[in-house]
Short mmCIF file of C-alpha atoms and ligand atoms in Angstrom, two decimals:
data_model
loop_
_atom_site.label_atom_id
_atom_site.label_comp_id
_atom_site.label_asym_id
_atom_site.label_seq_id
_atom_site.Cartn_x
_atom_site.Cartn_y
_atom_site.Cartn_z
CA MET A 1 -15.79 3.69 -41.05
CA LYS A 2 -13.33 0.93 -41.87
CA LYS A 3 -9.95 1.57 -40.34
CA PRO A 4 -7.32 2.12 -43.04
CA ILE A 5 -4.73 -0.63 -43.19
CA LYS A 6 -0.98 0.04 -43.44
CA LEU A 7 0.31 0.03 -47.00
CA GLN A 8 3.01 -2.57 -46.32
CA TRP A 9 0.48 -5.06 -44.94
CA LYS A 10 -1.79 -4.50 -47.89
CA LEU A 11 1.14 -5.02 -50.24
CA LEU A 12 2.11 -8.22 -48.44
CA ILE A 13 -1.44 -9.59 -48.53
CA TYR A 14 -1.85 -8.78 -52.24
CA LEU A 15 1.50 -10.23 -53.26
CA VAL A 16 1.19 -13.41 -51.17
CA THR A 17 -2.35 -14.02 -52.47
CA PHE A 18 -1.18 -13.48 -56.02
CA MET A 19 1.84 -15.78 -55.73
CA PHE A 20 -0.09 -18.54 -54.00
CA GLY A 21 -2.87 -18.21 -56.54
CA ILE A 22 -0.33 -18.96 -59.25
CA LEU A 23 1.06 -21.89 -57.22
CA ALA A 24 -2.44 -23.34 -56.76
CA LEU A 25 -3.03 -23.08 -60.49
CA LEU A 26 0.27 -24.83 -61.14
CA TRP A 27 -0.67 -27.56 -58.66
CA VAL A 28 -4.03 -28.21 -60.31
CA PHE A 29 -2.49 -28.55 -63.76
CA GLN A 30 0.80 -30.17 -62.89
CA ILE A 31 -0.33 -32.57 -60.19
CA GLY A 32 -4.10 -32.80 -59.85
CA LEU A 33 -4.82 -33.35 -63.53
CA LEU A 34 -1.68 -35.29 -64.42
CA GLN A 35 -3.03 -38.82 -63.84
CA PRO A 36 -6.48 -38.30 -65.42
CA LEU A 37 -4.97 -36.59 -68.48
CA TYR A 38 -2.37 -39.30 -68.90
CA GLU A 39 -5.06 -41.98 -68.67
CA TYR A 40 -7.33 -40.16 -71.08
CA ASN A 41 -4.46 -39.93 -73.53
CA LYS A 42 -3.70 -43.65 -73.30
CA VAL A 43 -7.37 -44.61 -73.83
CA SER A 44 -7.56 -42.34 -76.89
CA VAL A 45 -4.46 -43.96 -78.41
CA ALA A 46 -5.89 -47.44 -77.76
CA LYS A 47 -9.16 -46.53 -79.49
CA GLU A 48 -7.32 -44.97 -82.40
CA THR A 49 -5.13 -48.08 -82.81
CA ALA A 50 -8.21 -50.31 -82.83
CA ALA A 51 -9.77 -48.14 -85.53
CA ASN A 52 -6.57 -48.32 -87.63
CA ILE A 53 -6.37 -52.09 -87.28
CA GLU A 54 -10.01 -52.38 -88.36
CA LYS A 55 -9.15 -50.66 -91.63
CA VAL A 56 -6.49 -53.26 -92.52
CA ILE A 57 -8.09 -56.31 -90.95
CA ASN A 58 -8.31 -58.23 -94.22
CA ASN A 59 -4.85 -57.36 -95.45
CA GLU A 60 -2.23 -59.98 -95.67
CA ASP A 61 0.47 -57.97 -93.91
CA ILE A 62 -1.75 -57.24 -90.94
CA SER A 63 0.65 -58.86 -88.49
CA ASP A 64 3.51 -56.53 -89.56
CA TYR A 65 1.17 -53.61 -89.31
CA ILE A 66 0.07 -54.56 -85.82
CA ALA A 67 3.67 -55.07 -84.76
CA SER A 68 4.73 -51.62 -85.96
CA LEU A 69 1.63 -49.92 -84.50
CA SER A 70 2.19 -51.55 -81.13
CA GLU A 71 5.77 -50.52 -81.05
CA GLN A 72 4.97 -46.99 -82.09
CA ASN A 73 2.29 -46.46 -79.45
CA ASP A 74 3.75 -48.63 -76.71
CA LEU A 75 0.81 -51.04 -76.51
CA CYS A 76 -0.09 -54.52 -77.62
CA ALA A 77 -2.92 -55.85 -79.68
CA LEU A 78 -4.65 -59.13 -80.27
CA VAL A 79 -6.71 -59.71 -83.39
CA ILE A 80 -8.91 -62.76 -83.71
CA THR A 81 -10.47 -63.43 -87.12
CA ASP A 82 -12.23 -66.54 -88.31
CA SER A 83 -8.99 -67.84 -89.73
CA GLN A 84 -6.21 -66.58 -87.53
CA MET A 85 -5.13 -65.03 -84.24
CA ILE A 86 -2.47 -62.32 -84.46
CA ASN A 87 -0.82 -60.77 -81.47
CA THR A 88 2.12 -58.57 -80.64
CA ASN A 89 4.78 -60.28 -78.81
CA VAL A 90 5.94 -57.61 -76.47
CA THR A 91 7.01 -58.15 -72.90
CA GLY A 92 4.60 -56.81 -70.36
CA CYS A 93 1.67 -57.60 -72.61
CA MET A 94 -1.06 -58.70 -70.28
CA ILE A 95 -3.48 -59.44 -73.06
CA ASN A 96 -1.51 -62.51 -74.10
CA ARG A 97 -1.90 -63.93 -70.63
CA LEU A 98 -5.68 -63.62 -70.47
CA PRO A 99 -7.62 -66.87 -70.18
CA TYR A 100 -9.99 -67.77 -72.96
CA ASP A 101 -13.17 -67.14 -70.96
CA LYS A 102 -12.02 -63.58 -70.19
CA LEU A 103 -11.70 -62.96 -73.91
CA VAL A 104 -15.19 -64.30 -74.40
CA GLU A 105 -16.43 -62.02 -71.64
CA TYR A 106 -14.92 -58.96 -73.32
CA TYR A 107 -16.38 -60.05 -76.62
CA SER A 108 -19.88 -60.39 -75.21
CA LEU A 109 -19.62 -57.09 -73.32
CA ALA A 110 -18.52 -55.35 -76.52
CA LYS A 111 -21.39 -56.88 -78.48
CA GLU A 112 -23.84 -55.77 -75.80
CA ASN A 113 -22.32 -52.35 -75.78
CA GLY A 114 -22.79 -51.72 -79.49
CA GLY A 115 -19.52 -53.12 -80.79
CA SER A 116 -16.87 -51.86 -78.37
CA TYR A 117 -16.01 -52.14 -74.71
CA LEU A 118 -13.43 -50.47 -72.54
CA SER A 119 -12.16 -52.24 -69.45
CA LYS A 120 -9.96 -50.59 -66.85
CA SER A 121 -8.64 -52.72 -64.02
CA GLU A 122 -5.73 -53.42 -61.75
CA LEU A 123 -3.25 -55.88 -63.16
CA VAL A 124 -3.46 -58.19 -60.18
CA GLU A 125 -7.18 -58.67 -60.60
CA MET A 126 -6.60 -59.72 -64.16
CA SER A 127 -3.79 -62.18 -63.60
CA PHE A 128 -6.03 -65.10 -63.11
CA ASN A 129 -4.59 -67.44 -65.66
CA PRO A 130 -5.27 -70.93 -64.38
CA ASN A 131 -1.68 -71.66 -65.31
CA ALA A 132 -0.87 -69.30 -62.43
CA PRO A 133 0.32 -65.80 -63.10
CA ASP A 134 3.92 -65.13 -63.59
CA GLU A 135 4.99 -63.76 -60.17
CA SER A 136 7.75 -61.57 -61.57
CA PHE A 137 5.37 -60.11 -64.14
CA VAL A 138 2.82 -59.25 -61.48
CA SER A 139 5.30 -57.71 -59.11
CA LYS A 140 6.86 -55.69 -61.93
CA TYR A 141 3.63 -54.10 -63.07
CA LYS A 142 1.82 -54.08 -59.75
CA GLY A 143 -0.24 -50.96 -59.19
CA ASP A 144 -0.43 -50.12 -62.89
CA LYS A 145 -3.82 -49.80 -64.50
CA ASN A 146 -4.59 -52.08 -67.41
CA ILE A 147 -6.78 -50.87 -70.19
CA VAL A 148 -8.30 -53.28 -72.64
CA TYR A 149 -10.26 -51.89 -75.49
CA THR A 150 -12.32 -54.50 -77.30
CA LYS A 151 -13.85 -53.92 -80.68
CA VAL A 152 -16.08 -56.36 -82.53
CA VAL A 153 -15.97 -56.01 -86.33
CA GLU A 154 -18.39 -57.68 -88.70
CA ASP A 155 -17.76 -57.54 -92.47
CA GLU A 156 -20.33 -57.64 -95.32
CA SER A 157 -20.30 -61.44 -95.47
CA GLY A 158 -21.09 -61.63 -91.75
CA LEU A 159 -17.65 -62.75 -90.64
CA VAL A 160 -16.85 -61.56 -87.15
CA SER A 161 -13.39 -60.45 -85.96
CA ILE A 162 -12.34 -59.19 -82.55
CA ILE A 163 -9.73 -56.51 -82.00
CA LEU A 164 -8.33 -56.18 -78.49
CA VAL A 165 -5.93 -53.37 -77.74
CA ASN A 166 -4.17 -53.42 -74.41
CA THR A 167 -2.25 -50.55 -72.88
CA ARG A 168 -0.88 -49.86 -69.45
CA VAL A 169 -1.30 -46.71 -67.39
CA THR A 170 1.61 -46.48 -65.03
CA ARG A 171 1.06 -44.81 -61.66
CA VAL A 172 2.44 -41.26 -61.75
CA ASN A 173 2.69 -41.09 -57.96
CA ALA A 174 6.43 -40.71 -58.00
CA ALA A 175 6.28 -37.90 -60.51
CA THR A 176 3.52 -36.10 -58.66
CA GLN A 177 5.41 -36.47 -55.42
CA THR A 178 8.47 -34.87 -56.98
CA LEU A 179 6.34 -32.08 -58.41
CA SER A 180 4.62 -31.56 -55.05
CA ASP A 181 8.00 -31.31 -53.34
CA GLN A 182 9.15 -28.89 -56.00
CA LEU A 183 6.03 -26.76 -55.67
CA PHE A 184 6.42 -26.70 -51.91
CA MET A 185 9.99 -25.49 -52.27
CA ILE A 186 8.96 -22.94 -54.89
CA GLY A 187 6.21 -21.80 -52.50
CA CYS A 188 8.74 -21.26 -49.71
CA ILE A 189 11.10 -19.38 -52.01
CA ILE A 190 8.24 -17.25 -53.34
CA PHE A 191 7.10 -16.44 -49.82
CA ILE A 192 10.57 -15.36 -48.77
CA ALA A 193 10.97 -13.41 -52.04
CA THR A 194 7.61 -11.72 -51.44
CA VAL A 195 8.57 -10.66 -47.94
CA ILE A 196 11.88 -9.29 -49.27
CA LEU A 197 10.04 -7.49 -52.08
CA VAL A 198 7.56 -5.99 -49.64
CA LEU A 199 10.40 -4.86 -47.38
CA PHE A 200 12.12 -3.31 -50.38
CA LEU A 201 8.94 -1.57 -51.59
CA THR A 202 8.24 -0.40 -48.08
CA LYS A 203 11.66 1.17 -47.95
CA LYS A 204 11.31 2.76 -51.36
CA ILE A 205 7.69 3.90 -51.20
CA VAL A 206 6.21 3.72 -47.73
CA LYS A 207 9.13 5.20 -45.81
CA PRO A 208 9.37 8.37 -47.92
CA ILE A 209 5.59 8.78 -47.62
CA VAL A 210 5.79 8.43 -43.84
CA LYS A 211 8.63 10.96 -43.79
CA ILE A 212 6.62 13.36 -45.94
CA LYS A 213 3.64 12.88 -43.64
CA GLU A 214 5.79 13.78 -40.64
CA ALA A 215 7.25 16.76 -42.46
CA THR A 216 3.75 18.05 -43.30
CA ASN A 217 2.76 18.26 -39.65
CA ASN A 218 3.87 21.88 -39.63
CA LEU A 219 2.62 22.68 -43.14
CA ALA A 220 -0.33 24.66 -41.81
CA GLY A 221 2.24 27.02 -40.27
CA GLY A 222 3.97 27.37 -43.64
CA LYS A 223 6.86 25.13 -42.63
CA TYR A 224 8.01 22.22 -44.75
CA GLU A 225 11.45 20.72 -44.92
CA ASN A 226 12.18 18.86 -48.15
CA VAL A 227 12.75 15.22 -47.19
CA SER A 228 13.31 13.74 -50.66
CA LYS A 229 16.46 11.79 -51.37
CA LYS A 230 18.36 11.37 -54.61
CA ASP A 231 17.16 7.80 -55.23
CA ASP A 232 13.48 8.49 -54.45
CA TYR A 233 10.92 7.86 -57.17
CA LEU A 234 9.96 10.81 -59.36
CA GLU A 235 6.44 10.95 -57.87
CA ILE A 236 7.84 11.19 -54.34
CA TYR A 237 10.30 13.84 -55.46
CA GLU A 238 7.52 15.83 -57.13
CA LEU A 239 5.23 15.48 -54.10
CA ASN A 240 8.02 16.96 -52.00
CA LYS A 241 8.42 19.84 -54.43
CA THR A 242 4.67 20.52 -54.45
CA LEU A 243 4.54 20.55 -50.66
CA GLU A 244 7.54 22.84 -50.53
CA TYR A 245 5.81 25.18 -52.94
CA ALA A 246 2.60 24.98 -50.89
CA ALA A 247 4.57 25.90 -47.76
CA THR A 248 6.10 29.00 -49.40
CA GLN A 249 2.67 30.01 -50.69
CA ILE A 250 1.22 29.61 -47.21
CA GLN A 251 4.05 31.72 -45.84
CA LYS A 252 3.40 34.37 -48.48
CA ALA A 253 -0.33 34.35 -47.82
CA ASP A 254 0.34 34.59 -44.13
CA LYS A 255 2.67 37.53 -44.61
CA ALA A 256 0.22 39.22 -46.97
CA LYS A 257 -2.51 38.78 -44.38
CA ARG A 258 -0.35 40.30 -41.65
CA ASP A 259 0.70 43.19 -43.93
CA LEU A 260 -2.87 43.77 -44.92
CA ILE A 261 -4.02 43.99 -41.33
CA ALA A 262 -1.14 46.29 -40.45
CA ASN A 263 -1.74 48.56 -43.43
CA VAL A 264 -5.48 48.63 -43.13
CA SER A 265 -5.33 49.47 -39.46
CA HIS A 266 -2.80 52.18 -40.20
CA ASP A 267 -4.94 53.63 -42.97
CA LEU A 268 -8.09 53.47 -40.86
CA ARG A 269 -6.46 54.88 -37.77
CA THR A 270 -5.32 58.14 -39.40
CA PRO A 271 -8.78 59.45 -40.38
CA LEU A 272 -10.30 57.97 -37.21
CA THR A 273 -7.79 59.87 -35.06
CA MET A 274 -8.63 63.06 -36.93
CA ILE A 275 -12.37 62.53 -36.52
CA THR A 276 -12.19 61.77 -32.79
CA GLY A 277 -9.62 64.51 -32.24
CA TYR A 278 -11.69 67.18 -33.93
CA GLY A 279 -14.92 65.85 -32.39
CA GLU A 280 -13.51 65.95 -28.85
CA MET A 281 -11.99 69.35 -29.43
CA MET A 282 -15.36 70.71 -30.56
CA LEU A 283 -17.06 69.18 -27.52
CA ASP A 284 -14.53 70.60 -25.07
CA LEU A 285 -14.12 74.01 -26.65
CA PRO A 286 -17.41 75.46 -27.90
CA ASP A 287 -15.47 78.10 -29.85
CA GLU A 288 -14.01 75.37 -32.03
CA LYS A 289 -17.41 74.35 -33.42
CA THR A 290 -16.54 75.98 -36.69
CA ASP A 291 -17.51 75.05 -40.23
CA GLU A 292 -13.85 74.49 -41.00
CA ASN A 293 -13.53 71.82 -38.30
CA ILE A 294 -16.77 70.14 -39.32
CA LYS A 295 -15.48 70.05 -42.89
CA VAL A 296 -12.37 68.22 -41.65
CA ILE A 297 -14.55 65.62 -39.91
CA VAL A 298 -16.69 65.18 -43.06
CA ALA A 299 -13.59 64.93 -45.28
CA GLU A 300 -11.99 62.35 -43.02
CA SER A 301 -15.22 60.36 -42.85
CA LYS A 302 -15.34 60.36 -46.65
CA ARG A 303 -11.77 59.15 -46.71
CA LEU A 304 -12.66 56.35 -44.34
CA ASN A 305 -15.57 55.44 -46.54
CA LEU A 306 -13.30 55.39 -49.57
CA ILE A 307 -10.81 53.09 -47.90
CA VAL A 308 -13.50 50.65 -46.79
CA ASN A 309 -15.11 50.69 -50.24
CA ASP A 310 -11.77 50.08 -51.93
CA LEU A 311 -11.06 47.16 -49.63
CA LEU A 312 -14.45 45.62 -50.31
CA ASP A 313 -13.97 46.19 -54.01
CA LEU A 314 -10.61 44.51 -54.07
CA SER A 315 -11.75 41.47 -52.14
CA ARG A 316 -14.76 41.10 -54.43
CA LEU A 317 -12.56 41.53 -57.50
CA ASN A 318 -10.13 38.94 -56.15
CA GLU A 319 -12.92 36.46 -55.65
CA ASN A 320 -14.32 37.19 -59.10
CA LYS A 321 -17.53 38.26 -57.50
CA ILE A 322 -17.68 41.48 -59.46
CA GLU A 323 -19.54 41.48 -62.71
CA LEU A 324 -18.67 44.03 -65.33
CA HIS A 325 -21.54 46.12 -66.62
CA LYS A 326 -20.23 46.78 -70.08
CA GLU A 327 -21.74 49.41 -72.33
CA ASN A 328 -20.78 51.57 -75.28
CA PHE A 329 -19.64 54.96 -74.01
CA ASN A 330 -17.57 57.92 -74.95
CA LEU A 331 -14.18 57.45 -73.34
CA THR A 332 -13.00 60.98 -74.10
CA GLU A 333 -16.03 62.42 -72.32
CA CYS A 334 -15.49 60.05 -69.42
CA ILE A 335 -11.90 61.31 -69.00
CA GLN A 336 -13.12 64.90 -69.14
CA ASP A 337 -15.74 64.16 -66.45
CA VAL A 338 -13.12 62.57 -64.21
CA LEU A 339 -10.82 65.57 -64.68
CA LYS A 340 -13.61 67.94 -63.62
CA THR A 341 -13.49 66.42 -60.13
CA TYR A 342 -9.86 67.58 -59.84
CA GLU A 343 -10.51 71.15 -60.97
CA SER A 344 -10.87 72.81 -57.59
CA TYR A 345 -8.00 70.73 -56.17
CA SER A 346 -5.77 71.77 -59.08
CA ARG A 347 -6.66 75.41 -58.53
CA GLN A 348 -5.91 75.22 -54.82
CA GLU A 349 -2.67 73.29 -55.14
CA GLU A 350 -1.64 74.98 -58.37
CA PHE A 351 -1.55 71.67 -60.19
CA HIS A 352 -1.55 71.71 -63.92
CA ILE A 353 -3.44 68.79 -65.48
CA GLN A 354 -3.51 68.69 -69.26
CA PHE A 355 -5.57 66.39 -71.49
CA ASP A 356 -4.55 65.88 -75.14
CA PHE A 357 -6.88 64.17 -77.58
CA ASN A 358 -7.75 64.34 -81.25
CA ARG A 359 -11.35 63.32 -81.30
CA PRO A 360 -13.91 61.58 -79.12
CA ILE A 361 -13.51 57.82 -78.96
CA MET A 362 -16.18 55.22 -78.17
CA ILE A 363 -15.31 52.04 -76.36
CA TYR A 364 -17.17 49.02 -74.94
CA ALA A 365 -16.39 48.60 -71.23
CA ASP A 366 -17.67 49.11 -67.69
CA LYS A 367 -17.79 52.91 -67.53
CA LYS A 368 -17.74 53.16 -63.72
CA ARG A 369 -14.73 50.83 -63.47
CA ILE A 370 -12.79 52.68 -66.18
CA ALA A 371 -13.47 55.94 -64.32
CA GLN A 372 -12.17 54.22 -61.17
CA VAL A 373 -8.98 53.23 -63.02
CA LEU A 374 -8.50 56.82 -64.23
CA HIS A 375 -9.03 58.18 -60.71
CA ASN A 376 -6.44 55.80 -59.29
CA PHE A 377 -3.83 56.69 -61.91
CA ILE A 378 -4.43 60.45 -61.54
CA ASP A 379 -4.43 60.22 -57.71
CA ASN A 380 -1.09 58.49 -57.84
CA ALA A 381 0.30 60.98 -60.36
CA ILE A 382 -0.69 63.78 -57.97
CA ASN A 383 0.63 61.95 -54.90
CA TYR A 384 4.01 61.11 -56.35
CA SER A 385 4.59 64.34 -58.31
CA ASN A 386 6.49 66.02 -55.48
CA GLN A 387 7.18 69.63 -56.42
CA ASN A 388 6.73 69.14 -60.15
CA LYS A 389 3.01 69.83 -60.28
CA ARG A 390 2.34 68.91 -63.87
CA ILE A 391 0.34 65.97 -65.19
CA GLU A 392 -0.26 65.10 -68.83
CA ILE A 393 -3.01 62.80 -69.98
CA ARG A 394 -2.95 61.63 -73.57
CA GLN A 395 -5.44 59.80 -75.72
CA ILE A 396 -3.52 58.12 -78.54
CA LEU A 397 -5.29 56.31 -81.37
CA LYS A 398 -3.27 53.62 -83.11
CA ASP A 399 -4.97 51.32 -85.60
CA ASN A 400 -7.90 49.87 -83.73
CA LEU A 401 -6.53 50.51 -80.27
CA ILE A 402 -6.91 53.51 -78.05
CA ARG A 403 -4.15 54.08 -75.54
CA ILE A 404 -4.55 56.33 -72.52
CA GLU A 405 -1.35 57.61 -70.92
CA ILE A 406 -1.12 59.39 -67.57
CA GLN A 407 2.26 61.01 -67.17
CA ASP A 408 3.73 62.73 -64.14
CA PHE A 409 7.14 64.29 -63.72
CA GLY A 410 7.63 63.34 -60.12
CA GLN A 411 9.69 60.86 -58.17
CA GLY A 412 9.42 57.91 -60.59
CA ILE A 413 9.81 54.24 -59.71
CA GLU A 414 12.95 52.13 -59.56
CA THR A 415 13.17 49.45 -62.25
CA ASN A 416 13.24 46.61 -59.74
CA GLN A 417 10.04 47.88 -58.12
CA ILE A 418 8.02 48.24 -61.32
CA GLU A 419 6.69 44.66 -61.29
CA LEU A 420 5.81 44.85 -57.60
CA ILE A 421 3.76 48.02 -57.41
CA TRP A 422 0.68 46.19 -58.77
CA ASP A 423 0.66 43.89 -55.76
CA ARG A 424 -1.78 44.52 -52.98
CA TYR A 425 -0.30 46.86 -50.40
CA TYR A 426 3.09 47.06 -52.01
CA LYS A 427 4.68 50.40 -51.33
CA VAL A 428 7.96 51.71 -52.65
CA ASP A 429 7.98 54.12 -49.76
CA LYS A 430 7.65 51.92 -46.73
CA GLU A 431 7.27 54.88 -44.45
CA HIS A 432 3.74 55.34 -45.61
CA ASN A 433 3.84 59.09 -45.19
CA ARG A 434 1.34 60.07 -47.83
CA VAL A 435 -0.53 63.22 -47.30
CA SER A 436 -3.44 62.66 -49.59
CA GLN A 437 -6.34 60.29 -49.37
CA GLY A 438 -6.26 56.76 -50.79
CA SER A 439 -6.43 53.26 -49.52
CA GLY A 440 -3.02 52.05 -50.63
CA ILE A 441 -4.42 49.32 -52.85
CA GLY A 442 -5.19 51.52 -55.84
CA LEU A 443 -2.98 49.75 -58.38
CA ALA A 444 -4.11 46.31 -57.22
CA ILE A 445 -7.69 47.37 -58.03
CA VAL A 446 -6.58 48.85 -61.37
CA LYS A 447 -4.86 45.60 -62.24
CA GLU A 448 -7.93 43.47 -61.41
CA VAL A 449 -10.29 45.76 -63.35
CA LEU A 450 -8.11 45.92 -66.46
CA GLU A 451 -7.42 42.19 -66.41
CA LEU A 452 -11.12 41.50 -66.04
CA HIS A 453 -11.63 43.59 -69.18
CA GLN A 454 -8.63 41.86 -70.81
CA PHE A 455 -7.09 45.26 -71.52
CA ASN A 456 -3.37 45.70 -71.88
CA TYR A 457 -1.71 47.95 -69.27
CA GLY A 458 1.67 48.89 -67.88
CA VAL A 459 4.07 51.55 -66.71
CA LYS A 460 7.26 53.19 -67.89
CA SER A 461 9.20 55.08 -65.29
CA LYS A 462 12.52 56.69 -64.53
CA ILE A 463 13.61 57.60 -61.07
CA ASN A 464 13.35 61.37 -60.40
CA GLU A 465 12.00 61.97 -63.90
CA GLY A 466 8.48 60.65 -63.51
CA SER A 467 6.23 57.84 -64.71
CA ILE A 468 3.87 57.08 -67.54
CA PHE A 469 1.03 54.70 -66.63
CA TYR A 470 -0.98 53.45 -69.61
CA PHE A 471 -3.78 51.14 -70.62
CA GLU A 472 -5.09 50.13 -74.04
CA MET A 473 -8.46 49.01 -75.29
CA PRO A 474 -10.13 48.30 -78.61
CA VAL A 475 -11.93 51.20 -80.23
CA LEU A 476 -15.58 50.66 -80.96
CA GLU A 477 -15.88 53.61 -83.31
CA SER A 478 -14.50 57.12 -83.47
CA GLU A 479 -16.93 59.97 -83.83
P1 ADP B 501 -0.70 53.84 -52.84
O1 ADP B 501 -1.96 54.06 -52.12
O2 ADP B 501 0.46 53.57 -51.96
O3 ADP B 501 -0.44 54.83 -53.89
P2 ADP B 501 -0.98 52.13 -55.10
O4 ADP B 501 -1.39 50.72 -55.23
O5 ADP B 501 -1.80 53.14 -55.83
O6 ADP B 501 -0.93 52.45 -53.57
O7 ADP B 501 0.51 52.25 -55.58
C1 ADP B 501 1.46 51.32 -55.14
C2 ADP B 501 2.85 51.95 -55.08
O8 ADP B 501 3.31 52.23 -56.41
C3 ADP B 501 2.89 53.28 -54.38
O9 ADP B 501 3.05 53.13 -53.01
C4 ADP B 501 4.07 53.96 -55.02
O10 ADP B 501 5.25 53.56 -54.39
C5 ADP B 501 4.09 53.39 -56.44
N1 ADP B 501 3.49 54.36 -57.38
C6 ADP B 501 2.25 54.33 -57.90
N2 ADP B 501 2.06 55.31 -58.78
C7 ADP B 501 3.21 56.02 -58.82
C8 ADP B 501 3.66 57.18 -59.55
N3 ADP B 501 2.88 57.80 -60.41
N4 ADP B 501 4.94 57.59 -59.34
C9 ADP B 501 5.76 56.95 -58.50
N5 ADP B 501 5.38 55.84 -57.77
C10 ADP B 501 4.14 55.40 -57.93
#
């Protein structure tokens, strides 16, 4: 795998490439193409001037026209007709210094070439006037390129005229040199600016990320110290917040795991101690092999089974692995069936459980799970009733909703605990001194089951007066 590169180096490479790309583009347009474009422009103007002169070649004021055109476009022209020879008298006009045979040569080349001919040459090569070139003229325009555009015009009567337009392309070396120097300086400035920018970005982006990375080393252990500063970017700030949140969640999960192990082992140990205790006693003392003792072992084994089943249930509910098997069933009958299982217990313990209902109600839900919910609520009502051994169960029909209430008159729950009792293994009484069976995760299971059904549920409670646990579901039909 390719080794990841440090962000600041990447930034530097990208920015430098980008800046120098722009500089290269500037160089091509400003320097590389300057001379050719300038020359192309000059040639175009010369051709255009020749075409304009052609249009007025027979006019009387042609010489004025040529003079103004030449001045306008910074060039000179020579027009030779059968009757006259008109030229612009401008200094630096090489065309006026050309020997006769050169003119003839241009003429013949133009004729050969279909009527026009473009000559580009160094001034020195062209200063071959037998009268000897003017030295000062040559030295002044040395190095410039001379362009002579020759056009041969023939009118209807067969009269031939020659138009010669001469322009000079000055060397732009000096200008390009200046531009090159400028671009070099700009390049240096840009490079320094890029390095400064990268250093700045590194400070603003990379450093906080490195700090966060260091701070996350202990994240797996639920530790994260917020390293964001006031002037950090929002994203960095938010990343810090998210990591902080993750750390607290990890801590919570860790604590929940530890609590769970502690509680589960406690809950499992009690029946296990009873089973081994009674078993050993029966082995050692043959007289103790009584039905009563065997019943204790069976009861404790059942309790163990219940705890393990509850735990499995909850973990499957938490992972959404449980599917509801919904059906239409008679809720009132279901409650009555659940209550039957408490009959002998109520008789023994002198518990009074009362069920109030008007008429049987049908609902659409998972019957087994609703029975499980009822069992959990009733178990709790019994467990936390203390001496007040009375439980009331009500079936209340309101509009299209049926509400089941399970009320006890026992110890009640403090207001600040009400939200927490639905959490896994939360206990108001930390001492865990319950006498009856139960896994200690009853309400967490109730919560998962009712939420899976999307049924409304809750509790109203007053300390030392008792609690009312309730849940509501839509009525399918009432019989
Ligand atoms: P447990 O096995 O401890 O009853 P639950 O999940 O069923 O576990 O209940 C969680 C906690 O809620 C209980 O430990 C108890 O403190 C409180 N609780 C539940 N039902 C009642 C009730 N009817 N009266 C008072 N407290 C209750």
